[in-house]
N, CA, C and O atoms as a MOPAC input file, in Angstrom:
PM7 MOZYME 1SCF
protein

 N    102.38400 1   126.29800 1    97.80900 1
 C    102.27900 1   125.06900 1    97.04600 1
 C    101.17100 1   124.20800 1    97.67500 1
 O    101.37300 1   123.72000 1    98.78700 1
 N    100.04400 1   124.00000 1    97.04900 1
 C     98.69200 1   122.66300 1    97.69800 1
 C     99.58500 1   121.46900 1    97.99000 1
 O    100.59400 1   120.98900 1    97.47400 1
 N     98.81900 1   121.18900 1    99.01100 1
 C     99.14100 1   119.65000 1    99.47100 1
 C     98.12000 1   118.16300 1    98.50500 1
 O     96.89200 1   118.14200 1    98.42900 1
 N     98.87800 1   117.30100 1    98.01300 1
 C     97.58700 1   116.78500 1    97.05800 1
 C     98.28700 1   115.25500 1    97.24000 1
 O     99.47500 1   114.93500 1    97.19400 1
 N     97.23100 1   114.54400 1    97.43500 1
 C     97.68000 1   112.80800 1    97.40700 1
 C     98.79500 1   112.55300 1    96.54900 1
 O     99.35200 1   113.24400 1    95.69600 1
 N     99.02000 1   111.20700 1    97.04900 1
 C    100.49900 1   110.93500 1    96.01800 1
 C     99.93400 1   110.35300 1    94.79300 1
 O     98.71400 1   110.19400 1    94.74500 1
 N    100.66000 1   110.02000 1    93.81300 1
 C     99.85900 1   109.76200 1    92.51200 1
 C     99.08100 1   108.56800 1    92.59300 1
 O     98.01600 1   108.66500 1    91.98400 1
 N     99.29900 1   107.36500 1    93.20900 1
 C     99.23200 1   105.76300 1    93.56600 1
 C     97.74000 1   106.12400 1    94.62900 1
 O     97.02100 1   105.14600 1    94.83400 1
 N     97.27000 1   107.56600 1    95.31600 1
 C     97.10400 1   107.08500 1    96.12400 1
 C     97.64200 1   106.69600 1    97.55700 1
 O     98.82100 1   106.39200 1    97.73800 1
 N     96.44500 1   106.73400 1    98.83300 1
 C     97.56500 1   106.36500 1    99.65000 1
 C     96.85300 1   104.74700 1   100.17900 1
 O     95.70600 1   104.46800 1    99.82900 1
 N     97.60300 1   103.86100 1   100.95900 1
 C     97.87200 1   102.54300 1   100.70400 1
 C     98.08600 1   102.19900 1   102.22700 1
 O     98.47900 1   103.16900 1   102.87500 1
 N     97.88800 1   100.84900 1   103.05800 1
 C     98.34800 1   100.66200 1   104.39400 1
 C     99.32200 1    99.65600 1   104.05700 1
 O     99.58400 1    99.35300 1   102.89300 1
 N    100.09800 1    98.90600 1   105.52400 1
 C    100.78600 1    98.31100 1   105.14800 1
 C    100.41600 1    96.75200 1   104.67700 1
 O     99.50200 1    95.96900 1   104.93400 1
 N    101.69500 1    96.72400 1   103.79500 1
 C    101.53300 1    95.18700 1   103.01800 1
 C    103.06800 1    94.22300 1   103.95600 1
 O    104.28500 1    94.39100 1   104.04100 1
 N    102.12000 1    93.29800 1   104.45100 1
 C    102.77900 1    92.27800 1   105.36500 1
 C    103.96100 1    90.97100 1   104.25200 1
 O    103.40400 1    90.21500 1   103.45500 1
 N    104.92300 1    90.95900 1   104.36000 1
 C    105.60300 1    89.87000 1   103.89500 1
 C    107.01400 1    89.41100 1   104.86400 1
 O    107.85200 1    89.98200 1   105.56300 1
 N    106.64900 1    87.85100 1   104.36500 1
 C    107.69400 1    87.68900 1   105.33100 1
 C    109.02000 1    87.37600 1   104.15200 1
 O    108.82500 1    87.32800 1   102.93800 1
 N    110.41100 1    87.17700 1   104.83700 1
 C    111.74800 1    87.39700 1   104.29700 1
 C    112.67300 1    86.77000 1   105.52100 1
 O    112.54100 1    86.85000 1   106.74300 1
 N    113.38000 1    86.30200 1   104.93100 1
 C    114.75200 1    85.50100 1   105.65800 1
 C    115.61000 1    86.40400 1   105.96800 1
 O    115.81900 1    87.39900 1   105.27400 1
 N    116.18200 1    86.14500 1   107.02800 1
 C    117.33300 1    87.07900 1   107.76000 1
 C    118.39700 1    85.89600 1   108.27000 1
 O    118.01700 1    84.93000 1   108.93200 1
 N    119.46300 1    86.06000 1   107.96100 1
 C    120.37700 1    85.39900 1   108.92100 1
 C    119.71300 1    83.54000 1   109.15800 1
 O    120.03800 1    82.76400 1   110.05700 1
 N    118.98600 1    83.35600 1   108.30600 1
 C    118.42800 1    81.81600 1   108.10500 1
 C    117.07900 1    82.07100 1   109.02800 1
 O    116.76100 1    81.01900 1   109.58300 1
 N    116.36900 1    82.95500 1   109.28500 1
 C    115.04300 1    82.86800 1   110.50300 1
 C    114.18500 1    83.79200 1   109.17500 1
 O    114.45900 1    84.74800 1   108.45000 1
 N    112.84200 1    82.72000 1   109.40900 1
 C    111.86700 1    83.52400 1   108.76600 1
 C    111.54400 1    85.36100 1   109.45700 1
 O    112.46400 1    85.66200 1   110.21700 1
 N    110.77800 1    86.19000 1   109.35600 1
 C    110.23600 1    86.82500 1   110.07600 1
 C    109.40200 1    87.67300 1   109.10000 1
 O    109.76700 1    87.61300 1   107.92600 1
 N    108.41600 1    88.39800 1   109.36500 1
 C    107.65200 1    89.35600 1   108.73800 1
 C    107.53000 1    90.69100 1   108.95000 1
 O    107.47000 1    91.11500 1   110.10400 1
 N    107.46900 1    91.69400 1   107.65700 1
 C    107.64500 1    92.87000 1   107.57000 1
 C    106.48600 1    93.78900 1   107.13800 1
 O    106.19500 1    93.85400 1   105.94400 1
 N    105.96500 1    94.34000 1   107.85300 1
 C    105.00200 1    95.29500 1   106.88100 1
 C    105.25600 1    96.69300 1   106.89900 1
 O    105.09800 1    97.64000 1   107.67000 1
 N    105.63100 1    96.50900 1   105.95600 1
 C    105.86200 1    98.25700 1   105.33100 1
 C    104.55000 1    98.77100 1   104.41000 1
 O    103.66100 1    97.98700 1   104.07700 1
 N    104.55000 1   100.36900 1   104.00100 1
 C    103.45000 1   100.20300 1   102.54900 1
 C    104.14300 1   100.34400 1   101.65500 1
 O    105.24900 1   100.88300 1   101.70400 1
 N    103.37900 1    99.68100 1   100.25700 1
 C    104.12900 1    99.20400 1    99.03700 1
 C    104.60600 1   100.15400 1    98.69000 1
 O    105.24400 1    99.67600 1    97.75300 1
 N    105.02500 1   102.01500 1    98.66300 1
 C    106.36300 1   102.50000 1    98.40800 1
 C    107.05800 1   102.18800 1    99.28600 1
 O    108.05100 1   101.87700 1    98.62800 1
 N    107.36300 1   101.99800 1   100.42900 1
 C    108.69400 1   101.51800 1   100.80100 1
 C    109.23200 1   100.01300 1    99.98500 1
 O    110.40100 1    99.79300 1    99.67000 1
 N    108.00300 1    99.02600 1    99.73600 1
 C    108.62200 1    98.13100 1    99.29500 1
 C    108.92800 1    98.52700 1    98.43400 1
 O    110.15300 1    98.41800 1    98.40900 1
 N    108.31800 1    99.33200 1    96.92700 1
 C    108.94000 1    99.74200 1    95.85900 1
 C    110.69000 1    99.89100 1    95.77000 1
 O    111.59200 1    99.43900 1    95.06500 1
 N    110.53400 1   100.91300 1    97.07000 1
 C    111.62100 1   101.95800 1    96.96900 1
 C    112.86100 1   101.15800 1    97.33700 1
 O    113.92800 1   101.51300 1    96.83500 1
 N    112.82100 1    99.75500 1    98.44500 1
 C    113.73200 1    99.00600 1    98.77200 1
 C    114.41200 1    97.65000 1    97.80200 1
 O    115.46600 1    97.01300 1    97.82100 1
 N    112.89100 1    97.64000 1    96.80800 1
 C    113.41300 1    96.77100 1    95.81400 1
 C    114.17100 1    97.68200 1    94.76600 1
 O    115.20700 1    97.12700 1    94.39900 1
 N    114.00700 1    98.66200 1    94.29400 1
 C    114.79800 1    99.40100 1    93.49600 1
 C    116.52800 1    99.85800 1    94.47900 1
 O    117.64900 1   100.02400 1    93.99900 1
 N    116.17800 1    99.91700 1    95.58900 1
 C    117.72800 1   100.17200 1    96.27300 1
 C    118.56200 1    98.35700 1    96.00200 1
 O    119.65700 1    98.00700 1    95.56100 1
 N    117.18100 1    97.49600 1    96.61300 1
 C    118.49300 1    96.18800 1    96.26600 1
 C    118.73000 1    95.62700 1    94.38500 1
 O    119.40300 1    94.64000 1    94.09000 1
 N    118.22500 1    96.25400 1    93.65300 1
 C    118.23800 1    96.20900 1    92.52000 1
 C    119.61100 1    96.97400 1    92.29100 1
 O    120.51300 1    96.36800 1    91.71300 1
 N    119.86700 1    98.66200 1    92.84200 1
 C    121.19100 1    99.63400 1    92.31100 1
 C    121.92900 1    98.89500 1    92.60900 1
 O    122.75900 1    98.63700 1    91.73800 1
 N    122.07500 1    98.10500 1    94.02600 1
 C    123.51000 1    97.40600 1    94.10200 1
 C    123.62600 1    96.13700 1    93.97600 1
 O    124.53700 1    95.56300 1    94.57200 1
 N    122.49500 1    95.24900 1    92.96400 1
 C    123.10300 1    94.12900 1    92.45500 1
 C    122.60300 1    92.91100 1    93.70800 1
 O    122.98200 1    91.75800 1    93.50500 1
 N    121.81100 1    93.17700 1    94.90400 1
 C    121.59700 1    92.59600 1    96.24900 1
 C    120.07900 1    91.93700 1    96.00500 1
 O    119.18700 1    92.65100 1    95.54700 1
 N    119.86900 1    90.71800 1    96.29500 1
 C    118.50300 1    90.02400 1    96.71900 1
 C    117.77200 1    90.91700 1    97.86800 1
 O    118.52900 1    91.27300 1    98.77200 1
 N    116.65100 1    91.26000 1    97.95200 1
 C    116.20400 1    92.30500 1    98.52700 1
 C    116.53100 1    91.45400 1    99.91900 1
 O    116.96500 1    92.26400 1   100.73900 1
 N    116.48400 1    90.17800 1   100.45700 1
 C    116.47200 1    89.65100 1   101.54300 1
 C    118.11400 1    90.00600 1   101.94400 1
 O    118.45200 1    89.67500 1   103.08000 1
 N    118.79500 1    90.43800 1   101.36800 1
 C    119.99800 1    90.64700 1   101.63700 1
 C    120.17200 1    92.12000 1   102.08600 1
 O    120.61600 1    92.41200 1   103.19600 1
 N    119.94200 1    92.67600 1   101.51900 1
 C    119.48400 1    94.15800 1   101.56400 1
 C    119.05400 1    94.59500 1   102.82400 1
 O    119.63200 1    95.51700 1   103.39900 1
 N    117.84200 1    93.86500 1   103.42400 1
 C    116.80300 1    93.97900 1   104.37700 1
 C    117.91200 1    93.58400 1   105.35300 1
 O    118.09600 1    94.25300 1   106.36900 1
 N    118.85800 1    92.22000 1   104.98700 1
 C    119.91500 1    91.91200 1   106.47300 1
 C    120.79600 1    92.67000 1   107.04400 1
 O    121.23500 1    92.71400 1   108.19300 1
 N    121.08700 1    93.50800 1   105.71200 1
 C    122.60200 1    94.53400 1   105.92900 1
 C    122.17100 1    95.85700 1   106.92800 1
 O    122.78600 1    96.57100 1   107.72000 1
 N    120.69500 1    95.77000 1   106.41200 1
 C    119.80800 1    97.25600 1   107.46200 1
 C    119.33700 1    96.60000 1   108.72700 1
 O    118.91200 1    97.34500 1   109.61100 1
 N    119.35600 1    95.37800 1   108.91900 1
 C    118.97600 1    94.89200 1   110.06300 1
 C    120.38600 1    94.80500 1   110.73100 1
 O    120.33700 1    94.81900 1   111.96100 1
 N    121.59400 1    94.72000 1   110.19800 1
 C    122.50100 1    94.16600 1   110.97700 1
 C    123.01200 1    95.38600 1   111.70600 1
 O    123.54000 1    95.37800 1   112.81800 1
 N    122.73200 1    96.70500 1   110.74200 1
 C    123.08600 1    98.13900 1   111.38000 1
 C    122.19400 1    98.77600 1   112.28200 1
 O    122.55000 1    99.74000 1   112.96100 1
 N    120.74400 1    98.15800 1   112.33700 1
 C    119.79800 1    98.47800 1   113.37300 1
 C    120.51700 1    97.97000 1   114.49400 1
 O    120.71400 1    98.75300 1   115.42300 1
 N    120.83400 1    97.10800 1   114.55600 1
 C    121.45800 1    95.85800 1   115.81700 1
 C    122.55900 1    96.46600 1   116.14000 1
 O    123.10900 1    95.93500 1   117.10500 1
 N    122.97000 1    97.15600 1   115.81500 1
 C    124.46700 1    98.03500 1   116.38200 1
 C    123.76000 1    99.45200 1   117.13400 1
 O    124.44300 1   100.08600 1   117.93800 1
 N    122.56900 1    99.81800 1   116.85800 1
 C    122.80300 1   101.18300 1   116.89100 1
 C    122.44300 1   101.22500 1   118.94500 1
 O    122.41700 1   100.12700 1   119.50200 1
 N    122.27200 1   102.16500 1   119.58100 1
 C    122.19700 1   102.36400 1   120.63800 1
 C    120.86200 1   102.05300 1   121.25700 1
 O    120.70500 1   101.43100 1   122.30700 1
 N    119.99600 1   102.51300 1   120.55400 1
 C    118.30900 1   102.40500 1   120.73200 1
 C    117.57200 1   101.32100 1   119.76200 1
 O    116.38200 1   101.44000 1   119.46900 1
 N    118.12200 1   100.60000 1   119.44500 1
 C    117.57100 1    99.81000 1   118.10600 1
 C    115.84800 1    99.73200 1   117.90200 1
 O    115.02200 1    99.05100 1   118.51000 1
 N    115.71200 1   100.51200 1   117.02500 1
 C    113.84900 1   100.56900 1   116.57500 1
 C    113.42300 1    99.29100 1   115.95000 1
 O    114.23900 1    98.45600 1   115.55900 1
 N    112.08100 1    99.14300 1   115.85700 1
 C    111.85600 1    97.94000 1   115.44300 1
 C    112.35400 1    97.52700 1   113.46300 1
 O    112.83400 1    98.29900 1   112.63300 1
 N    112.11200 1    96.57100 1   113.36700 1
 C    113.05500 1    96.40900 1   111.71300 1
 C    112.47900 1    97.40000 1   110.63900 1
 O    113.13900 1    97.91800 1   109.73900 1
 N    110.77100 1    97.62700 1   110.94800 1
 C    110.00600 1    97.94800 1   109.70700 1
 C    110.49400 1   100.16900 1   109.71400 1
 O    110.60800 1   100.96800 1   108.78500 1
 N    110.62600 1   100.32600 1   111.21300 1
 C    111.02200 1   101.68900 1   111.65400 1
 C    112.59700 1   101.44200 1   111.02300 1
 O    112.70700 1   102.28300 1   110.13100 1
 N    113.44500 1   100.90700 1   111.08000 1
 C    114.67500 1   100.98500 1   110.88500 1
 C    114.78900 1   101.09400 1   108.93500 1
 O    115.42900 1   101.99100 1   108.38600 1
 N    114.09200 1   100.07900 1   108.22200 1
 C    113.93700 1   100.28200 1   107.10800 1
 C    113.54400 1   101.62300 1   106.42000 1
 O    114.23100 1   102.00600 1   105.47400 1
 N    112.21400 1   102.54300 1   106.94300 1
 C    111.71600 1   103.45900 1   106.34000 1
 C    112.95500 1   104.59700 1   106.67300 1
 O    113.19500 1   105.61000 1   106.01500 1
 N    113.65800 1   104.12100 1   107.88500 1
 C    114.63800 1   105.43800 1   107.95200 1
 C    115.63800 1   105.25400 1   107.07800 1
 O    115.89800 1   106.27500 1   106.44100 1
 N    116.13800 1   104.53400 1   106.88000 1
 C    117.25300 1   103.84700 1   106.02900 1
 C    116.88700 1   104.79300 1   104.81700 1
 O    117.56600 1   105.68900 1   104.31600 1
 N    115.55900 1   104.32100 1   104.46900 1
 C    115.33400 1   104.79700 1   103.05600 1
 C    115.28200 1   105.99600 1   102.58300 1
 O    115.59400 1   106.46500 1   101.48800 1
 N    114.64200 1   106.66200 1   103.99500 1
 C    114.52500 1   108.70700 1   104.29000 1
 C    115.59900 1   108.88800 1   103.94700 1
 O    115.88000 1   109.55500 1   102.95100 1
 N    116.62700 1   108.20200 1   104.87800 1
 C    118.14600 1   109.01300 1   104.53300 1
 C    118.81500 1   108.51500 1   103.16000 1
 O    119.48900 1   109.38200 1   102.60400 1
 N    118.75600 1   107.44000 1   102.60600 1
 C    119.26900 1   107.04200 1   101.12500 1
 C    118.77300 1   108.49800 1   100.24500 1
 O    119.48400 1   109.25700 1    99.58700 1
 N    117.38900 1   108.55900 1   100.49000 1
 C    116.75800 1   109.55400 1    99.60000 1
 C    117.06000 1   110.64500 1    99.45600 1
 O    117.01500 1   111.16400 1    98.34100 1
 N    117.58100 1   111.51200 1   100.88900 1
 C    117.97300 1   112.09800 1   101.26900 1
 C    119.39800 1   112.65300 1   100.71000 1
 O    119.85400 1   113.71300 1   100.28100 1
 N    119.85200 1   111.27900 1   100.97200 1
 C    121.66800 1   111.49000 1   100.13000 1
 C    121.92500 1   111.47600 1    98.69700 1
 O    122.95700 1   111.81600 1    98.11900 1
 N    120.66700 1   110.96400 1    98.13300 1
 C    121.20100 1   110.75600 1    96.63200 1
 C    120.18000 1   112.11600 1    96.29100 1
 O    120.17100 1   112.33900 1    95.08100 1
 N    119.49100 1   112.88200 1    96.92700 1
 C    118.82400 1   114.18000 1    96.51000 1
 C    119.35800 1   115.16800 1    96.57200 1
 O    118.89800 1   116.14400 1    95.97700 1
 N    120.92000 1   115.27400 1    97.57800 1
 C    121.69000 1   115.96200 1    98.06100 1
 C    123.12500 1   116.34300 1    96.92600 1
 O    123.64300 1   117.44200 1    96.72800 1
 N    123.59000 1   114.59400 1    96.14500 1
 C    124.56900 1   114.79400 1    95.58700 1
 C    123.97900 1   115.40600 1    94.06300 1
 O    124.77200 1   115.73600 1    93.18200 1

């Protein structure tokens, strides 16, 4: 199977900032992750800033905690992952 760009193109990251827990802070992901995180806080009805807190609040538990923008893209690997699975 060829390896061939994604359809969009590829893209660096796009910087925005978002509220957590009442503190500004800023995120740069590239715009498919943002795509892909606004369509996840869209399935469950969530303000994406809400969304972004619930994955931050489980980064903050974990043992090694990665930085927020690393914790997001994994989040999303594995969402993708699980709903490609069922």
């Amino acid at each position: 199977m060829p390896i061939t760009p994604p359809p969009s193109g590829f893209h660096g990251p796009v910087k925005r900032s978002v509220t957590i827990a009442g503190h500004p802070t800023s995120i740069s992901l590239e715009p498919i992750f943002w795509h892909a995180l606004e369509d996840a806080a869209a399935a469950r009805a969530l303000p994406l800033n809400a969304l972004i807190a619930e994955i931050d609040a489980l980064r903050i538990r974990a043992d090694d905690p990665p930085n927020l923008a690393s914790a997001l893209r994994s989040w999303l690997f594995a969402e993708k992952a699980a709903s490609n699975s069922q």
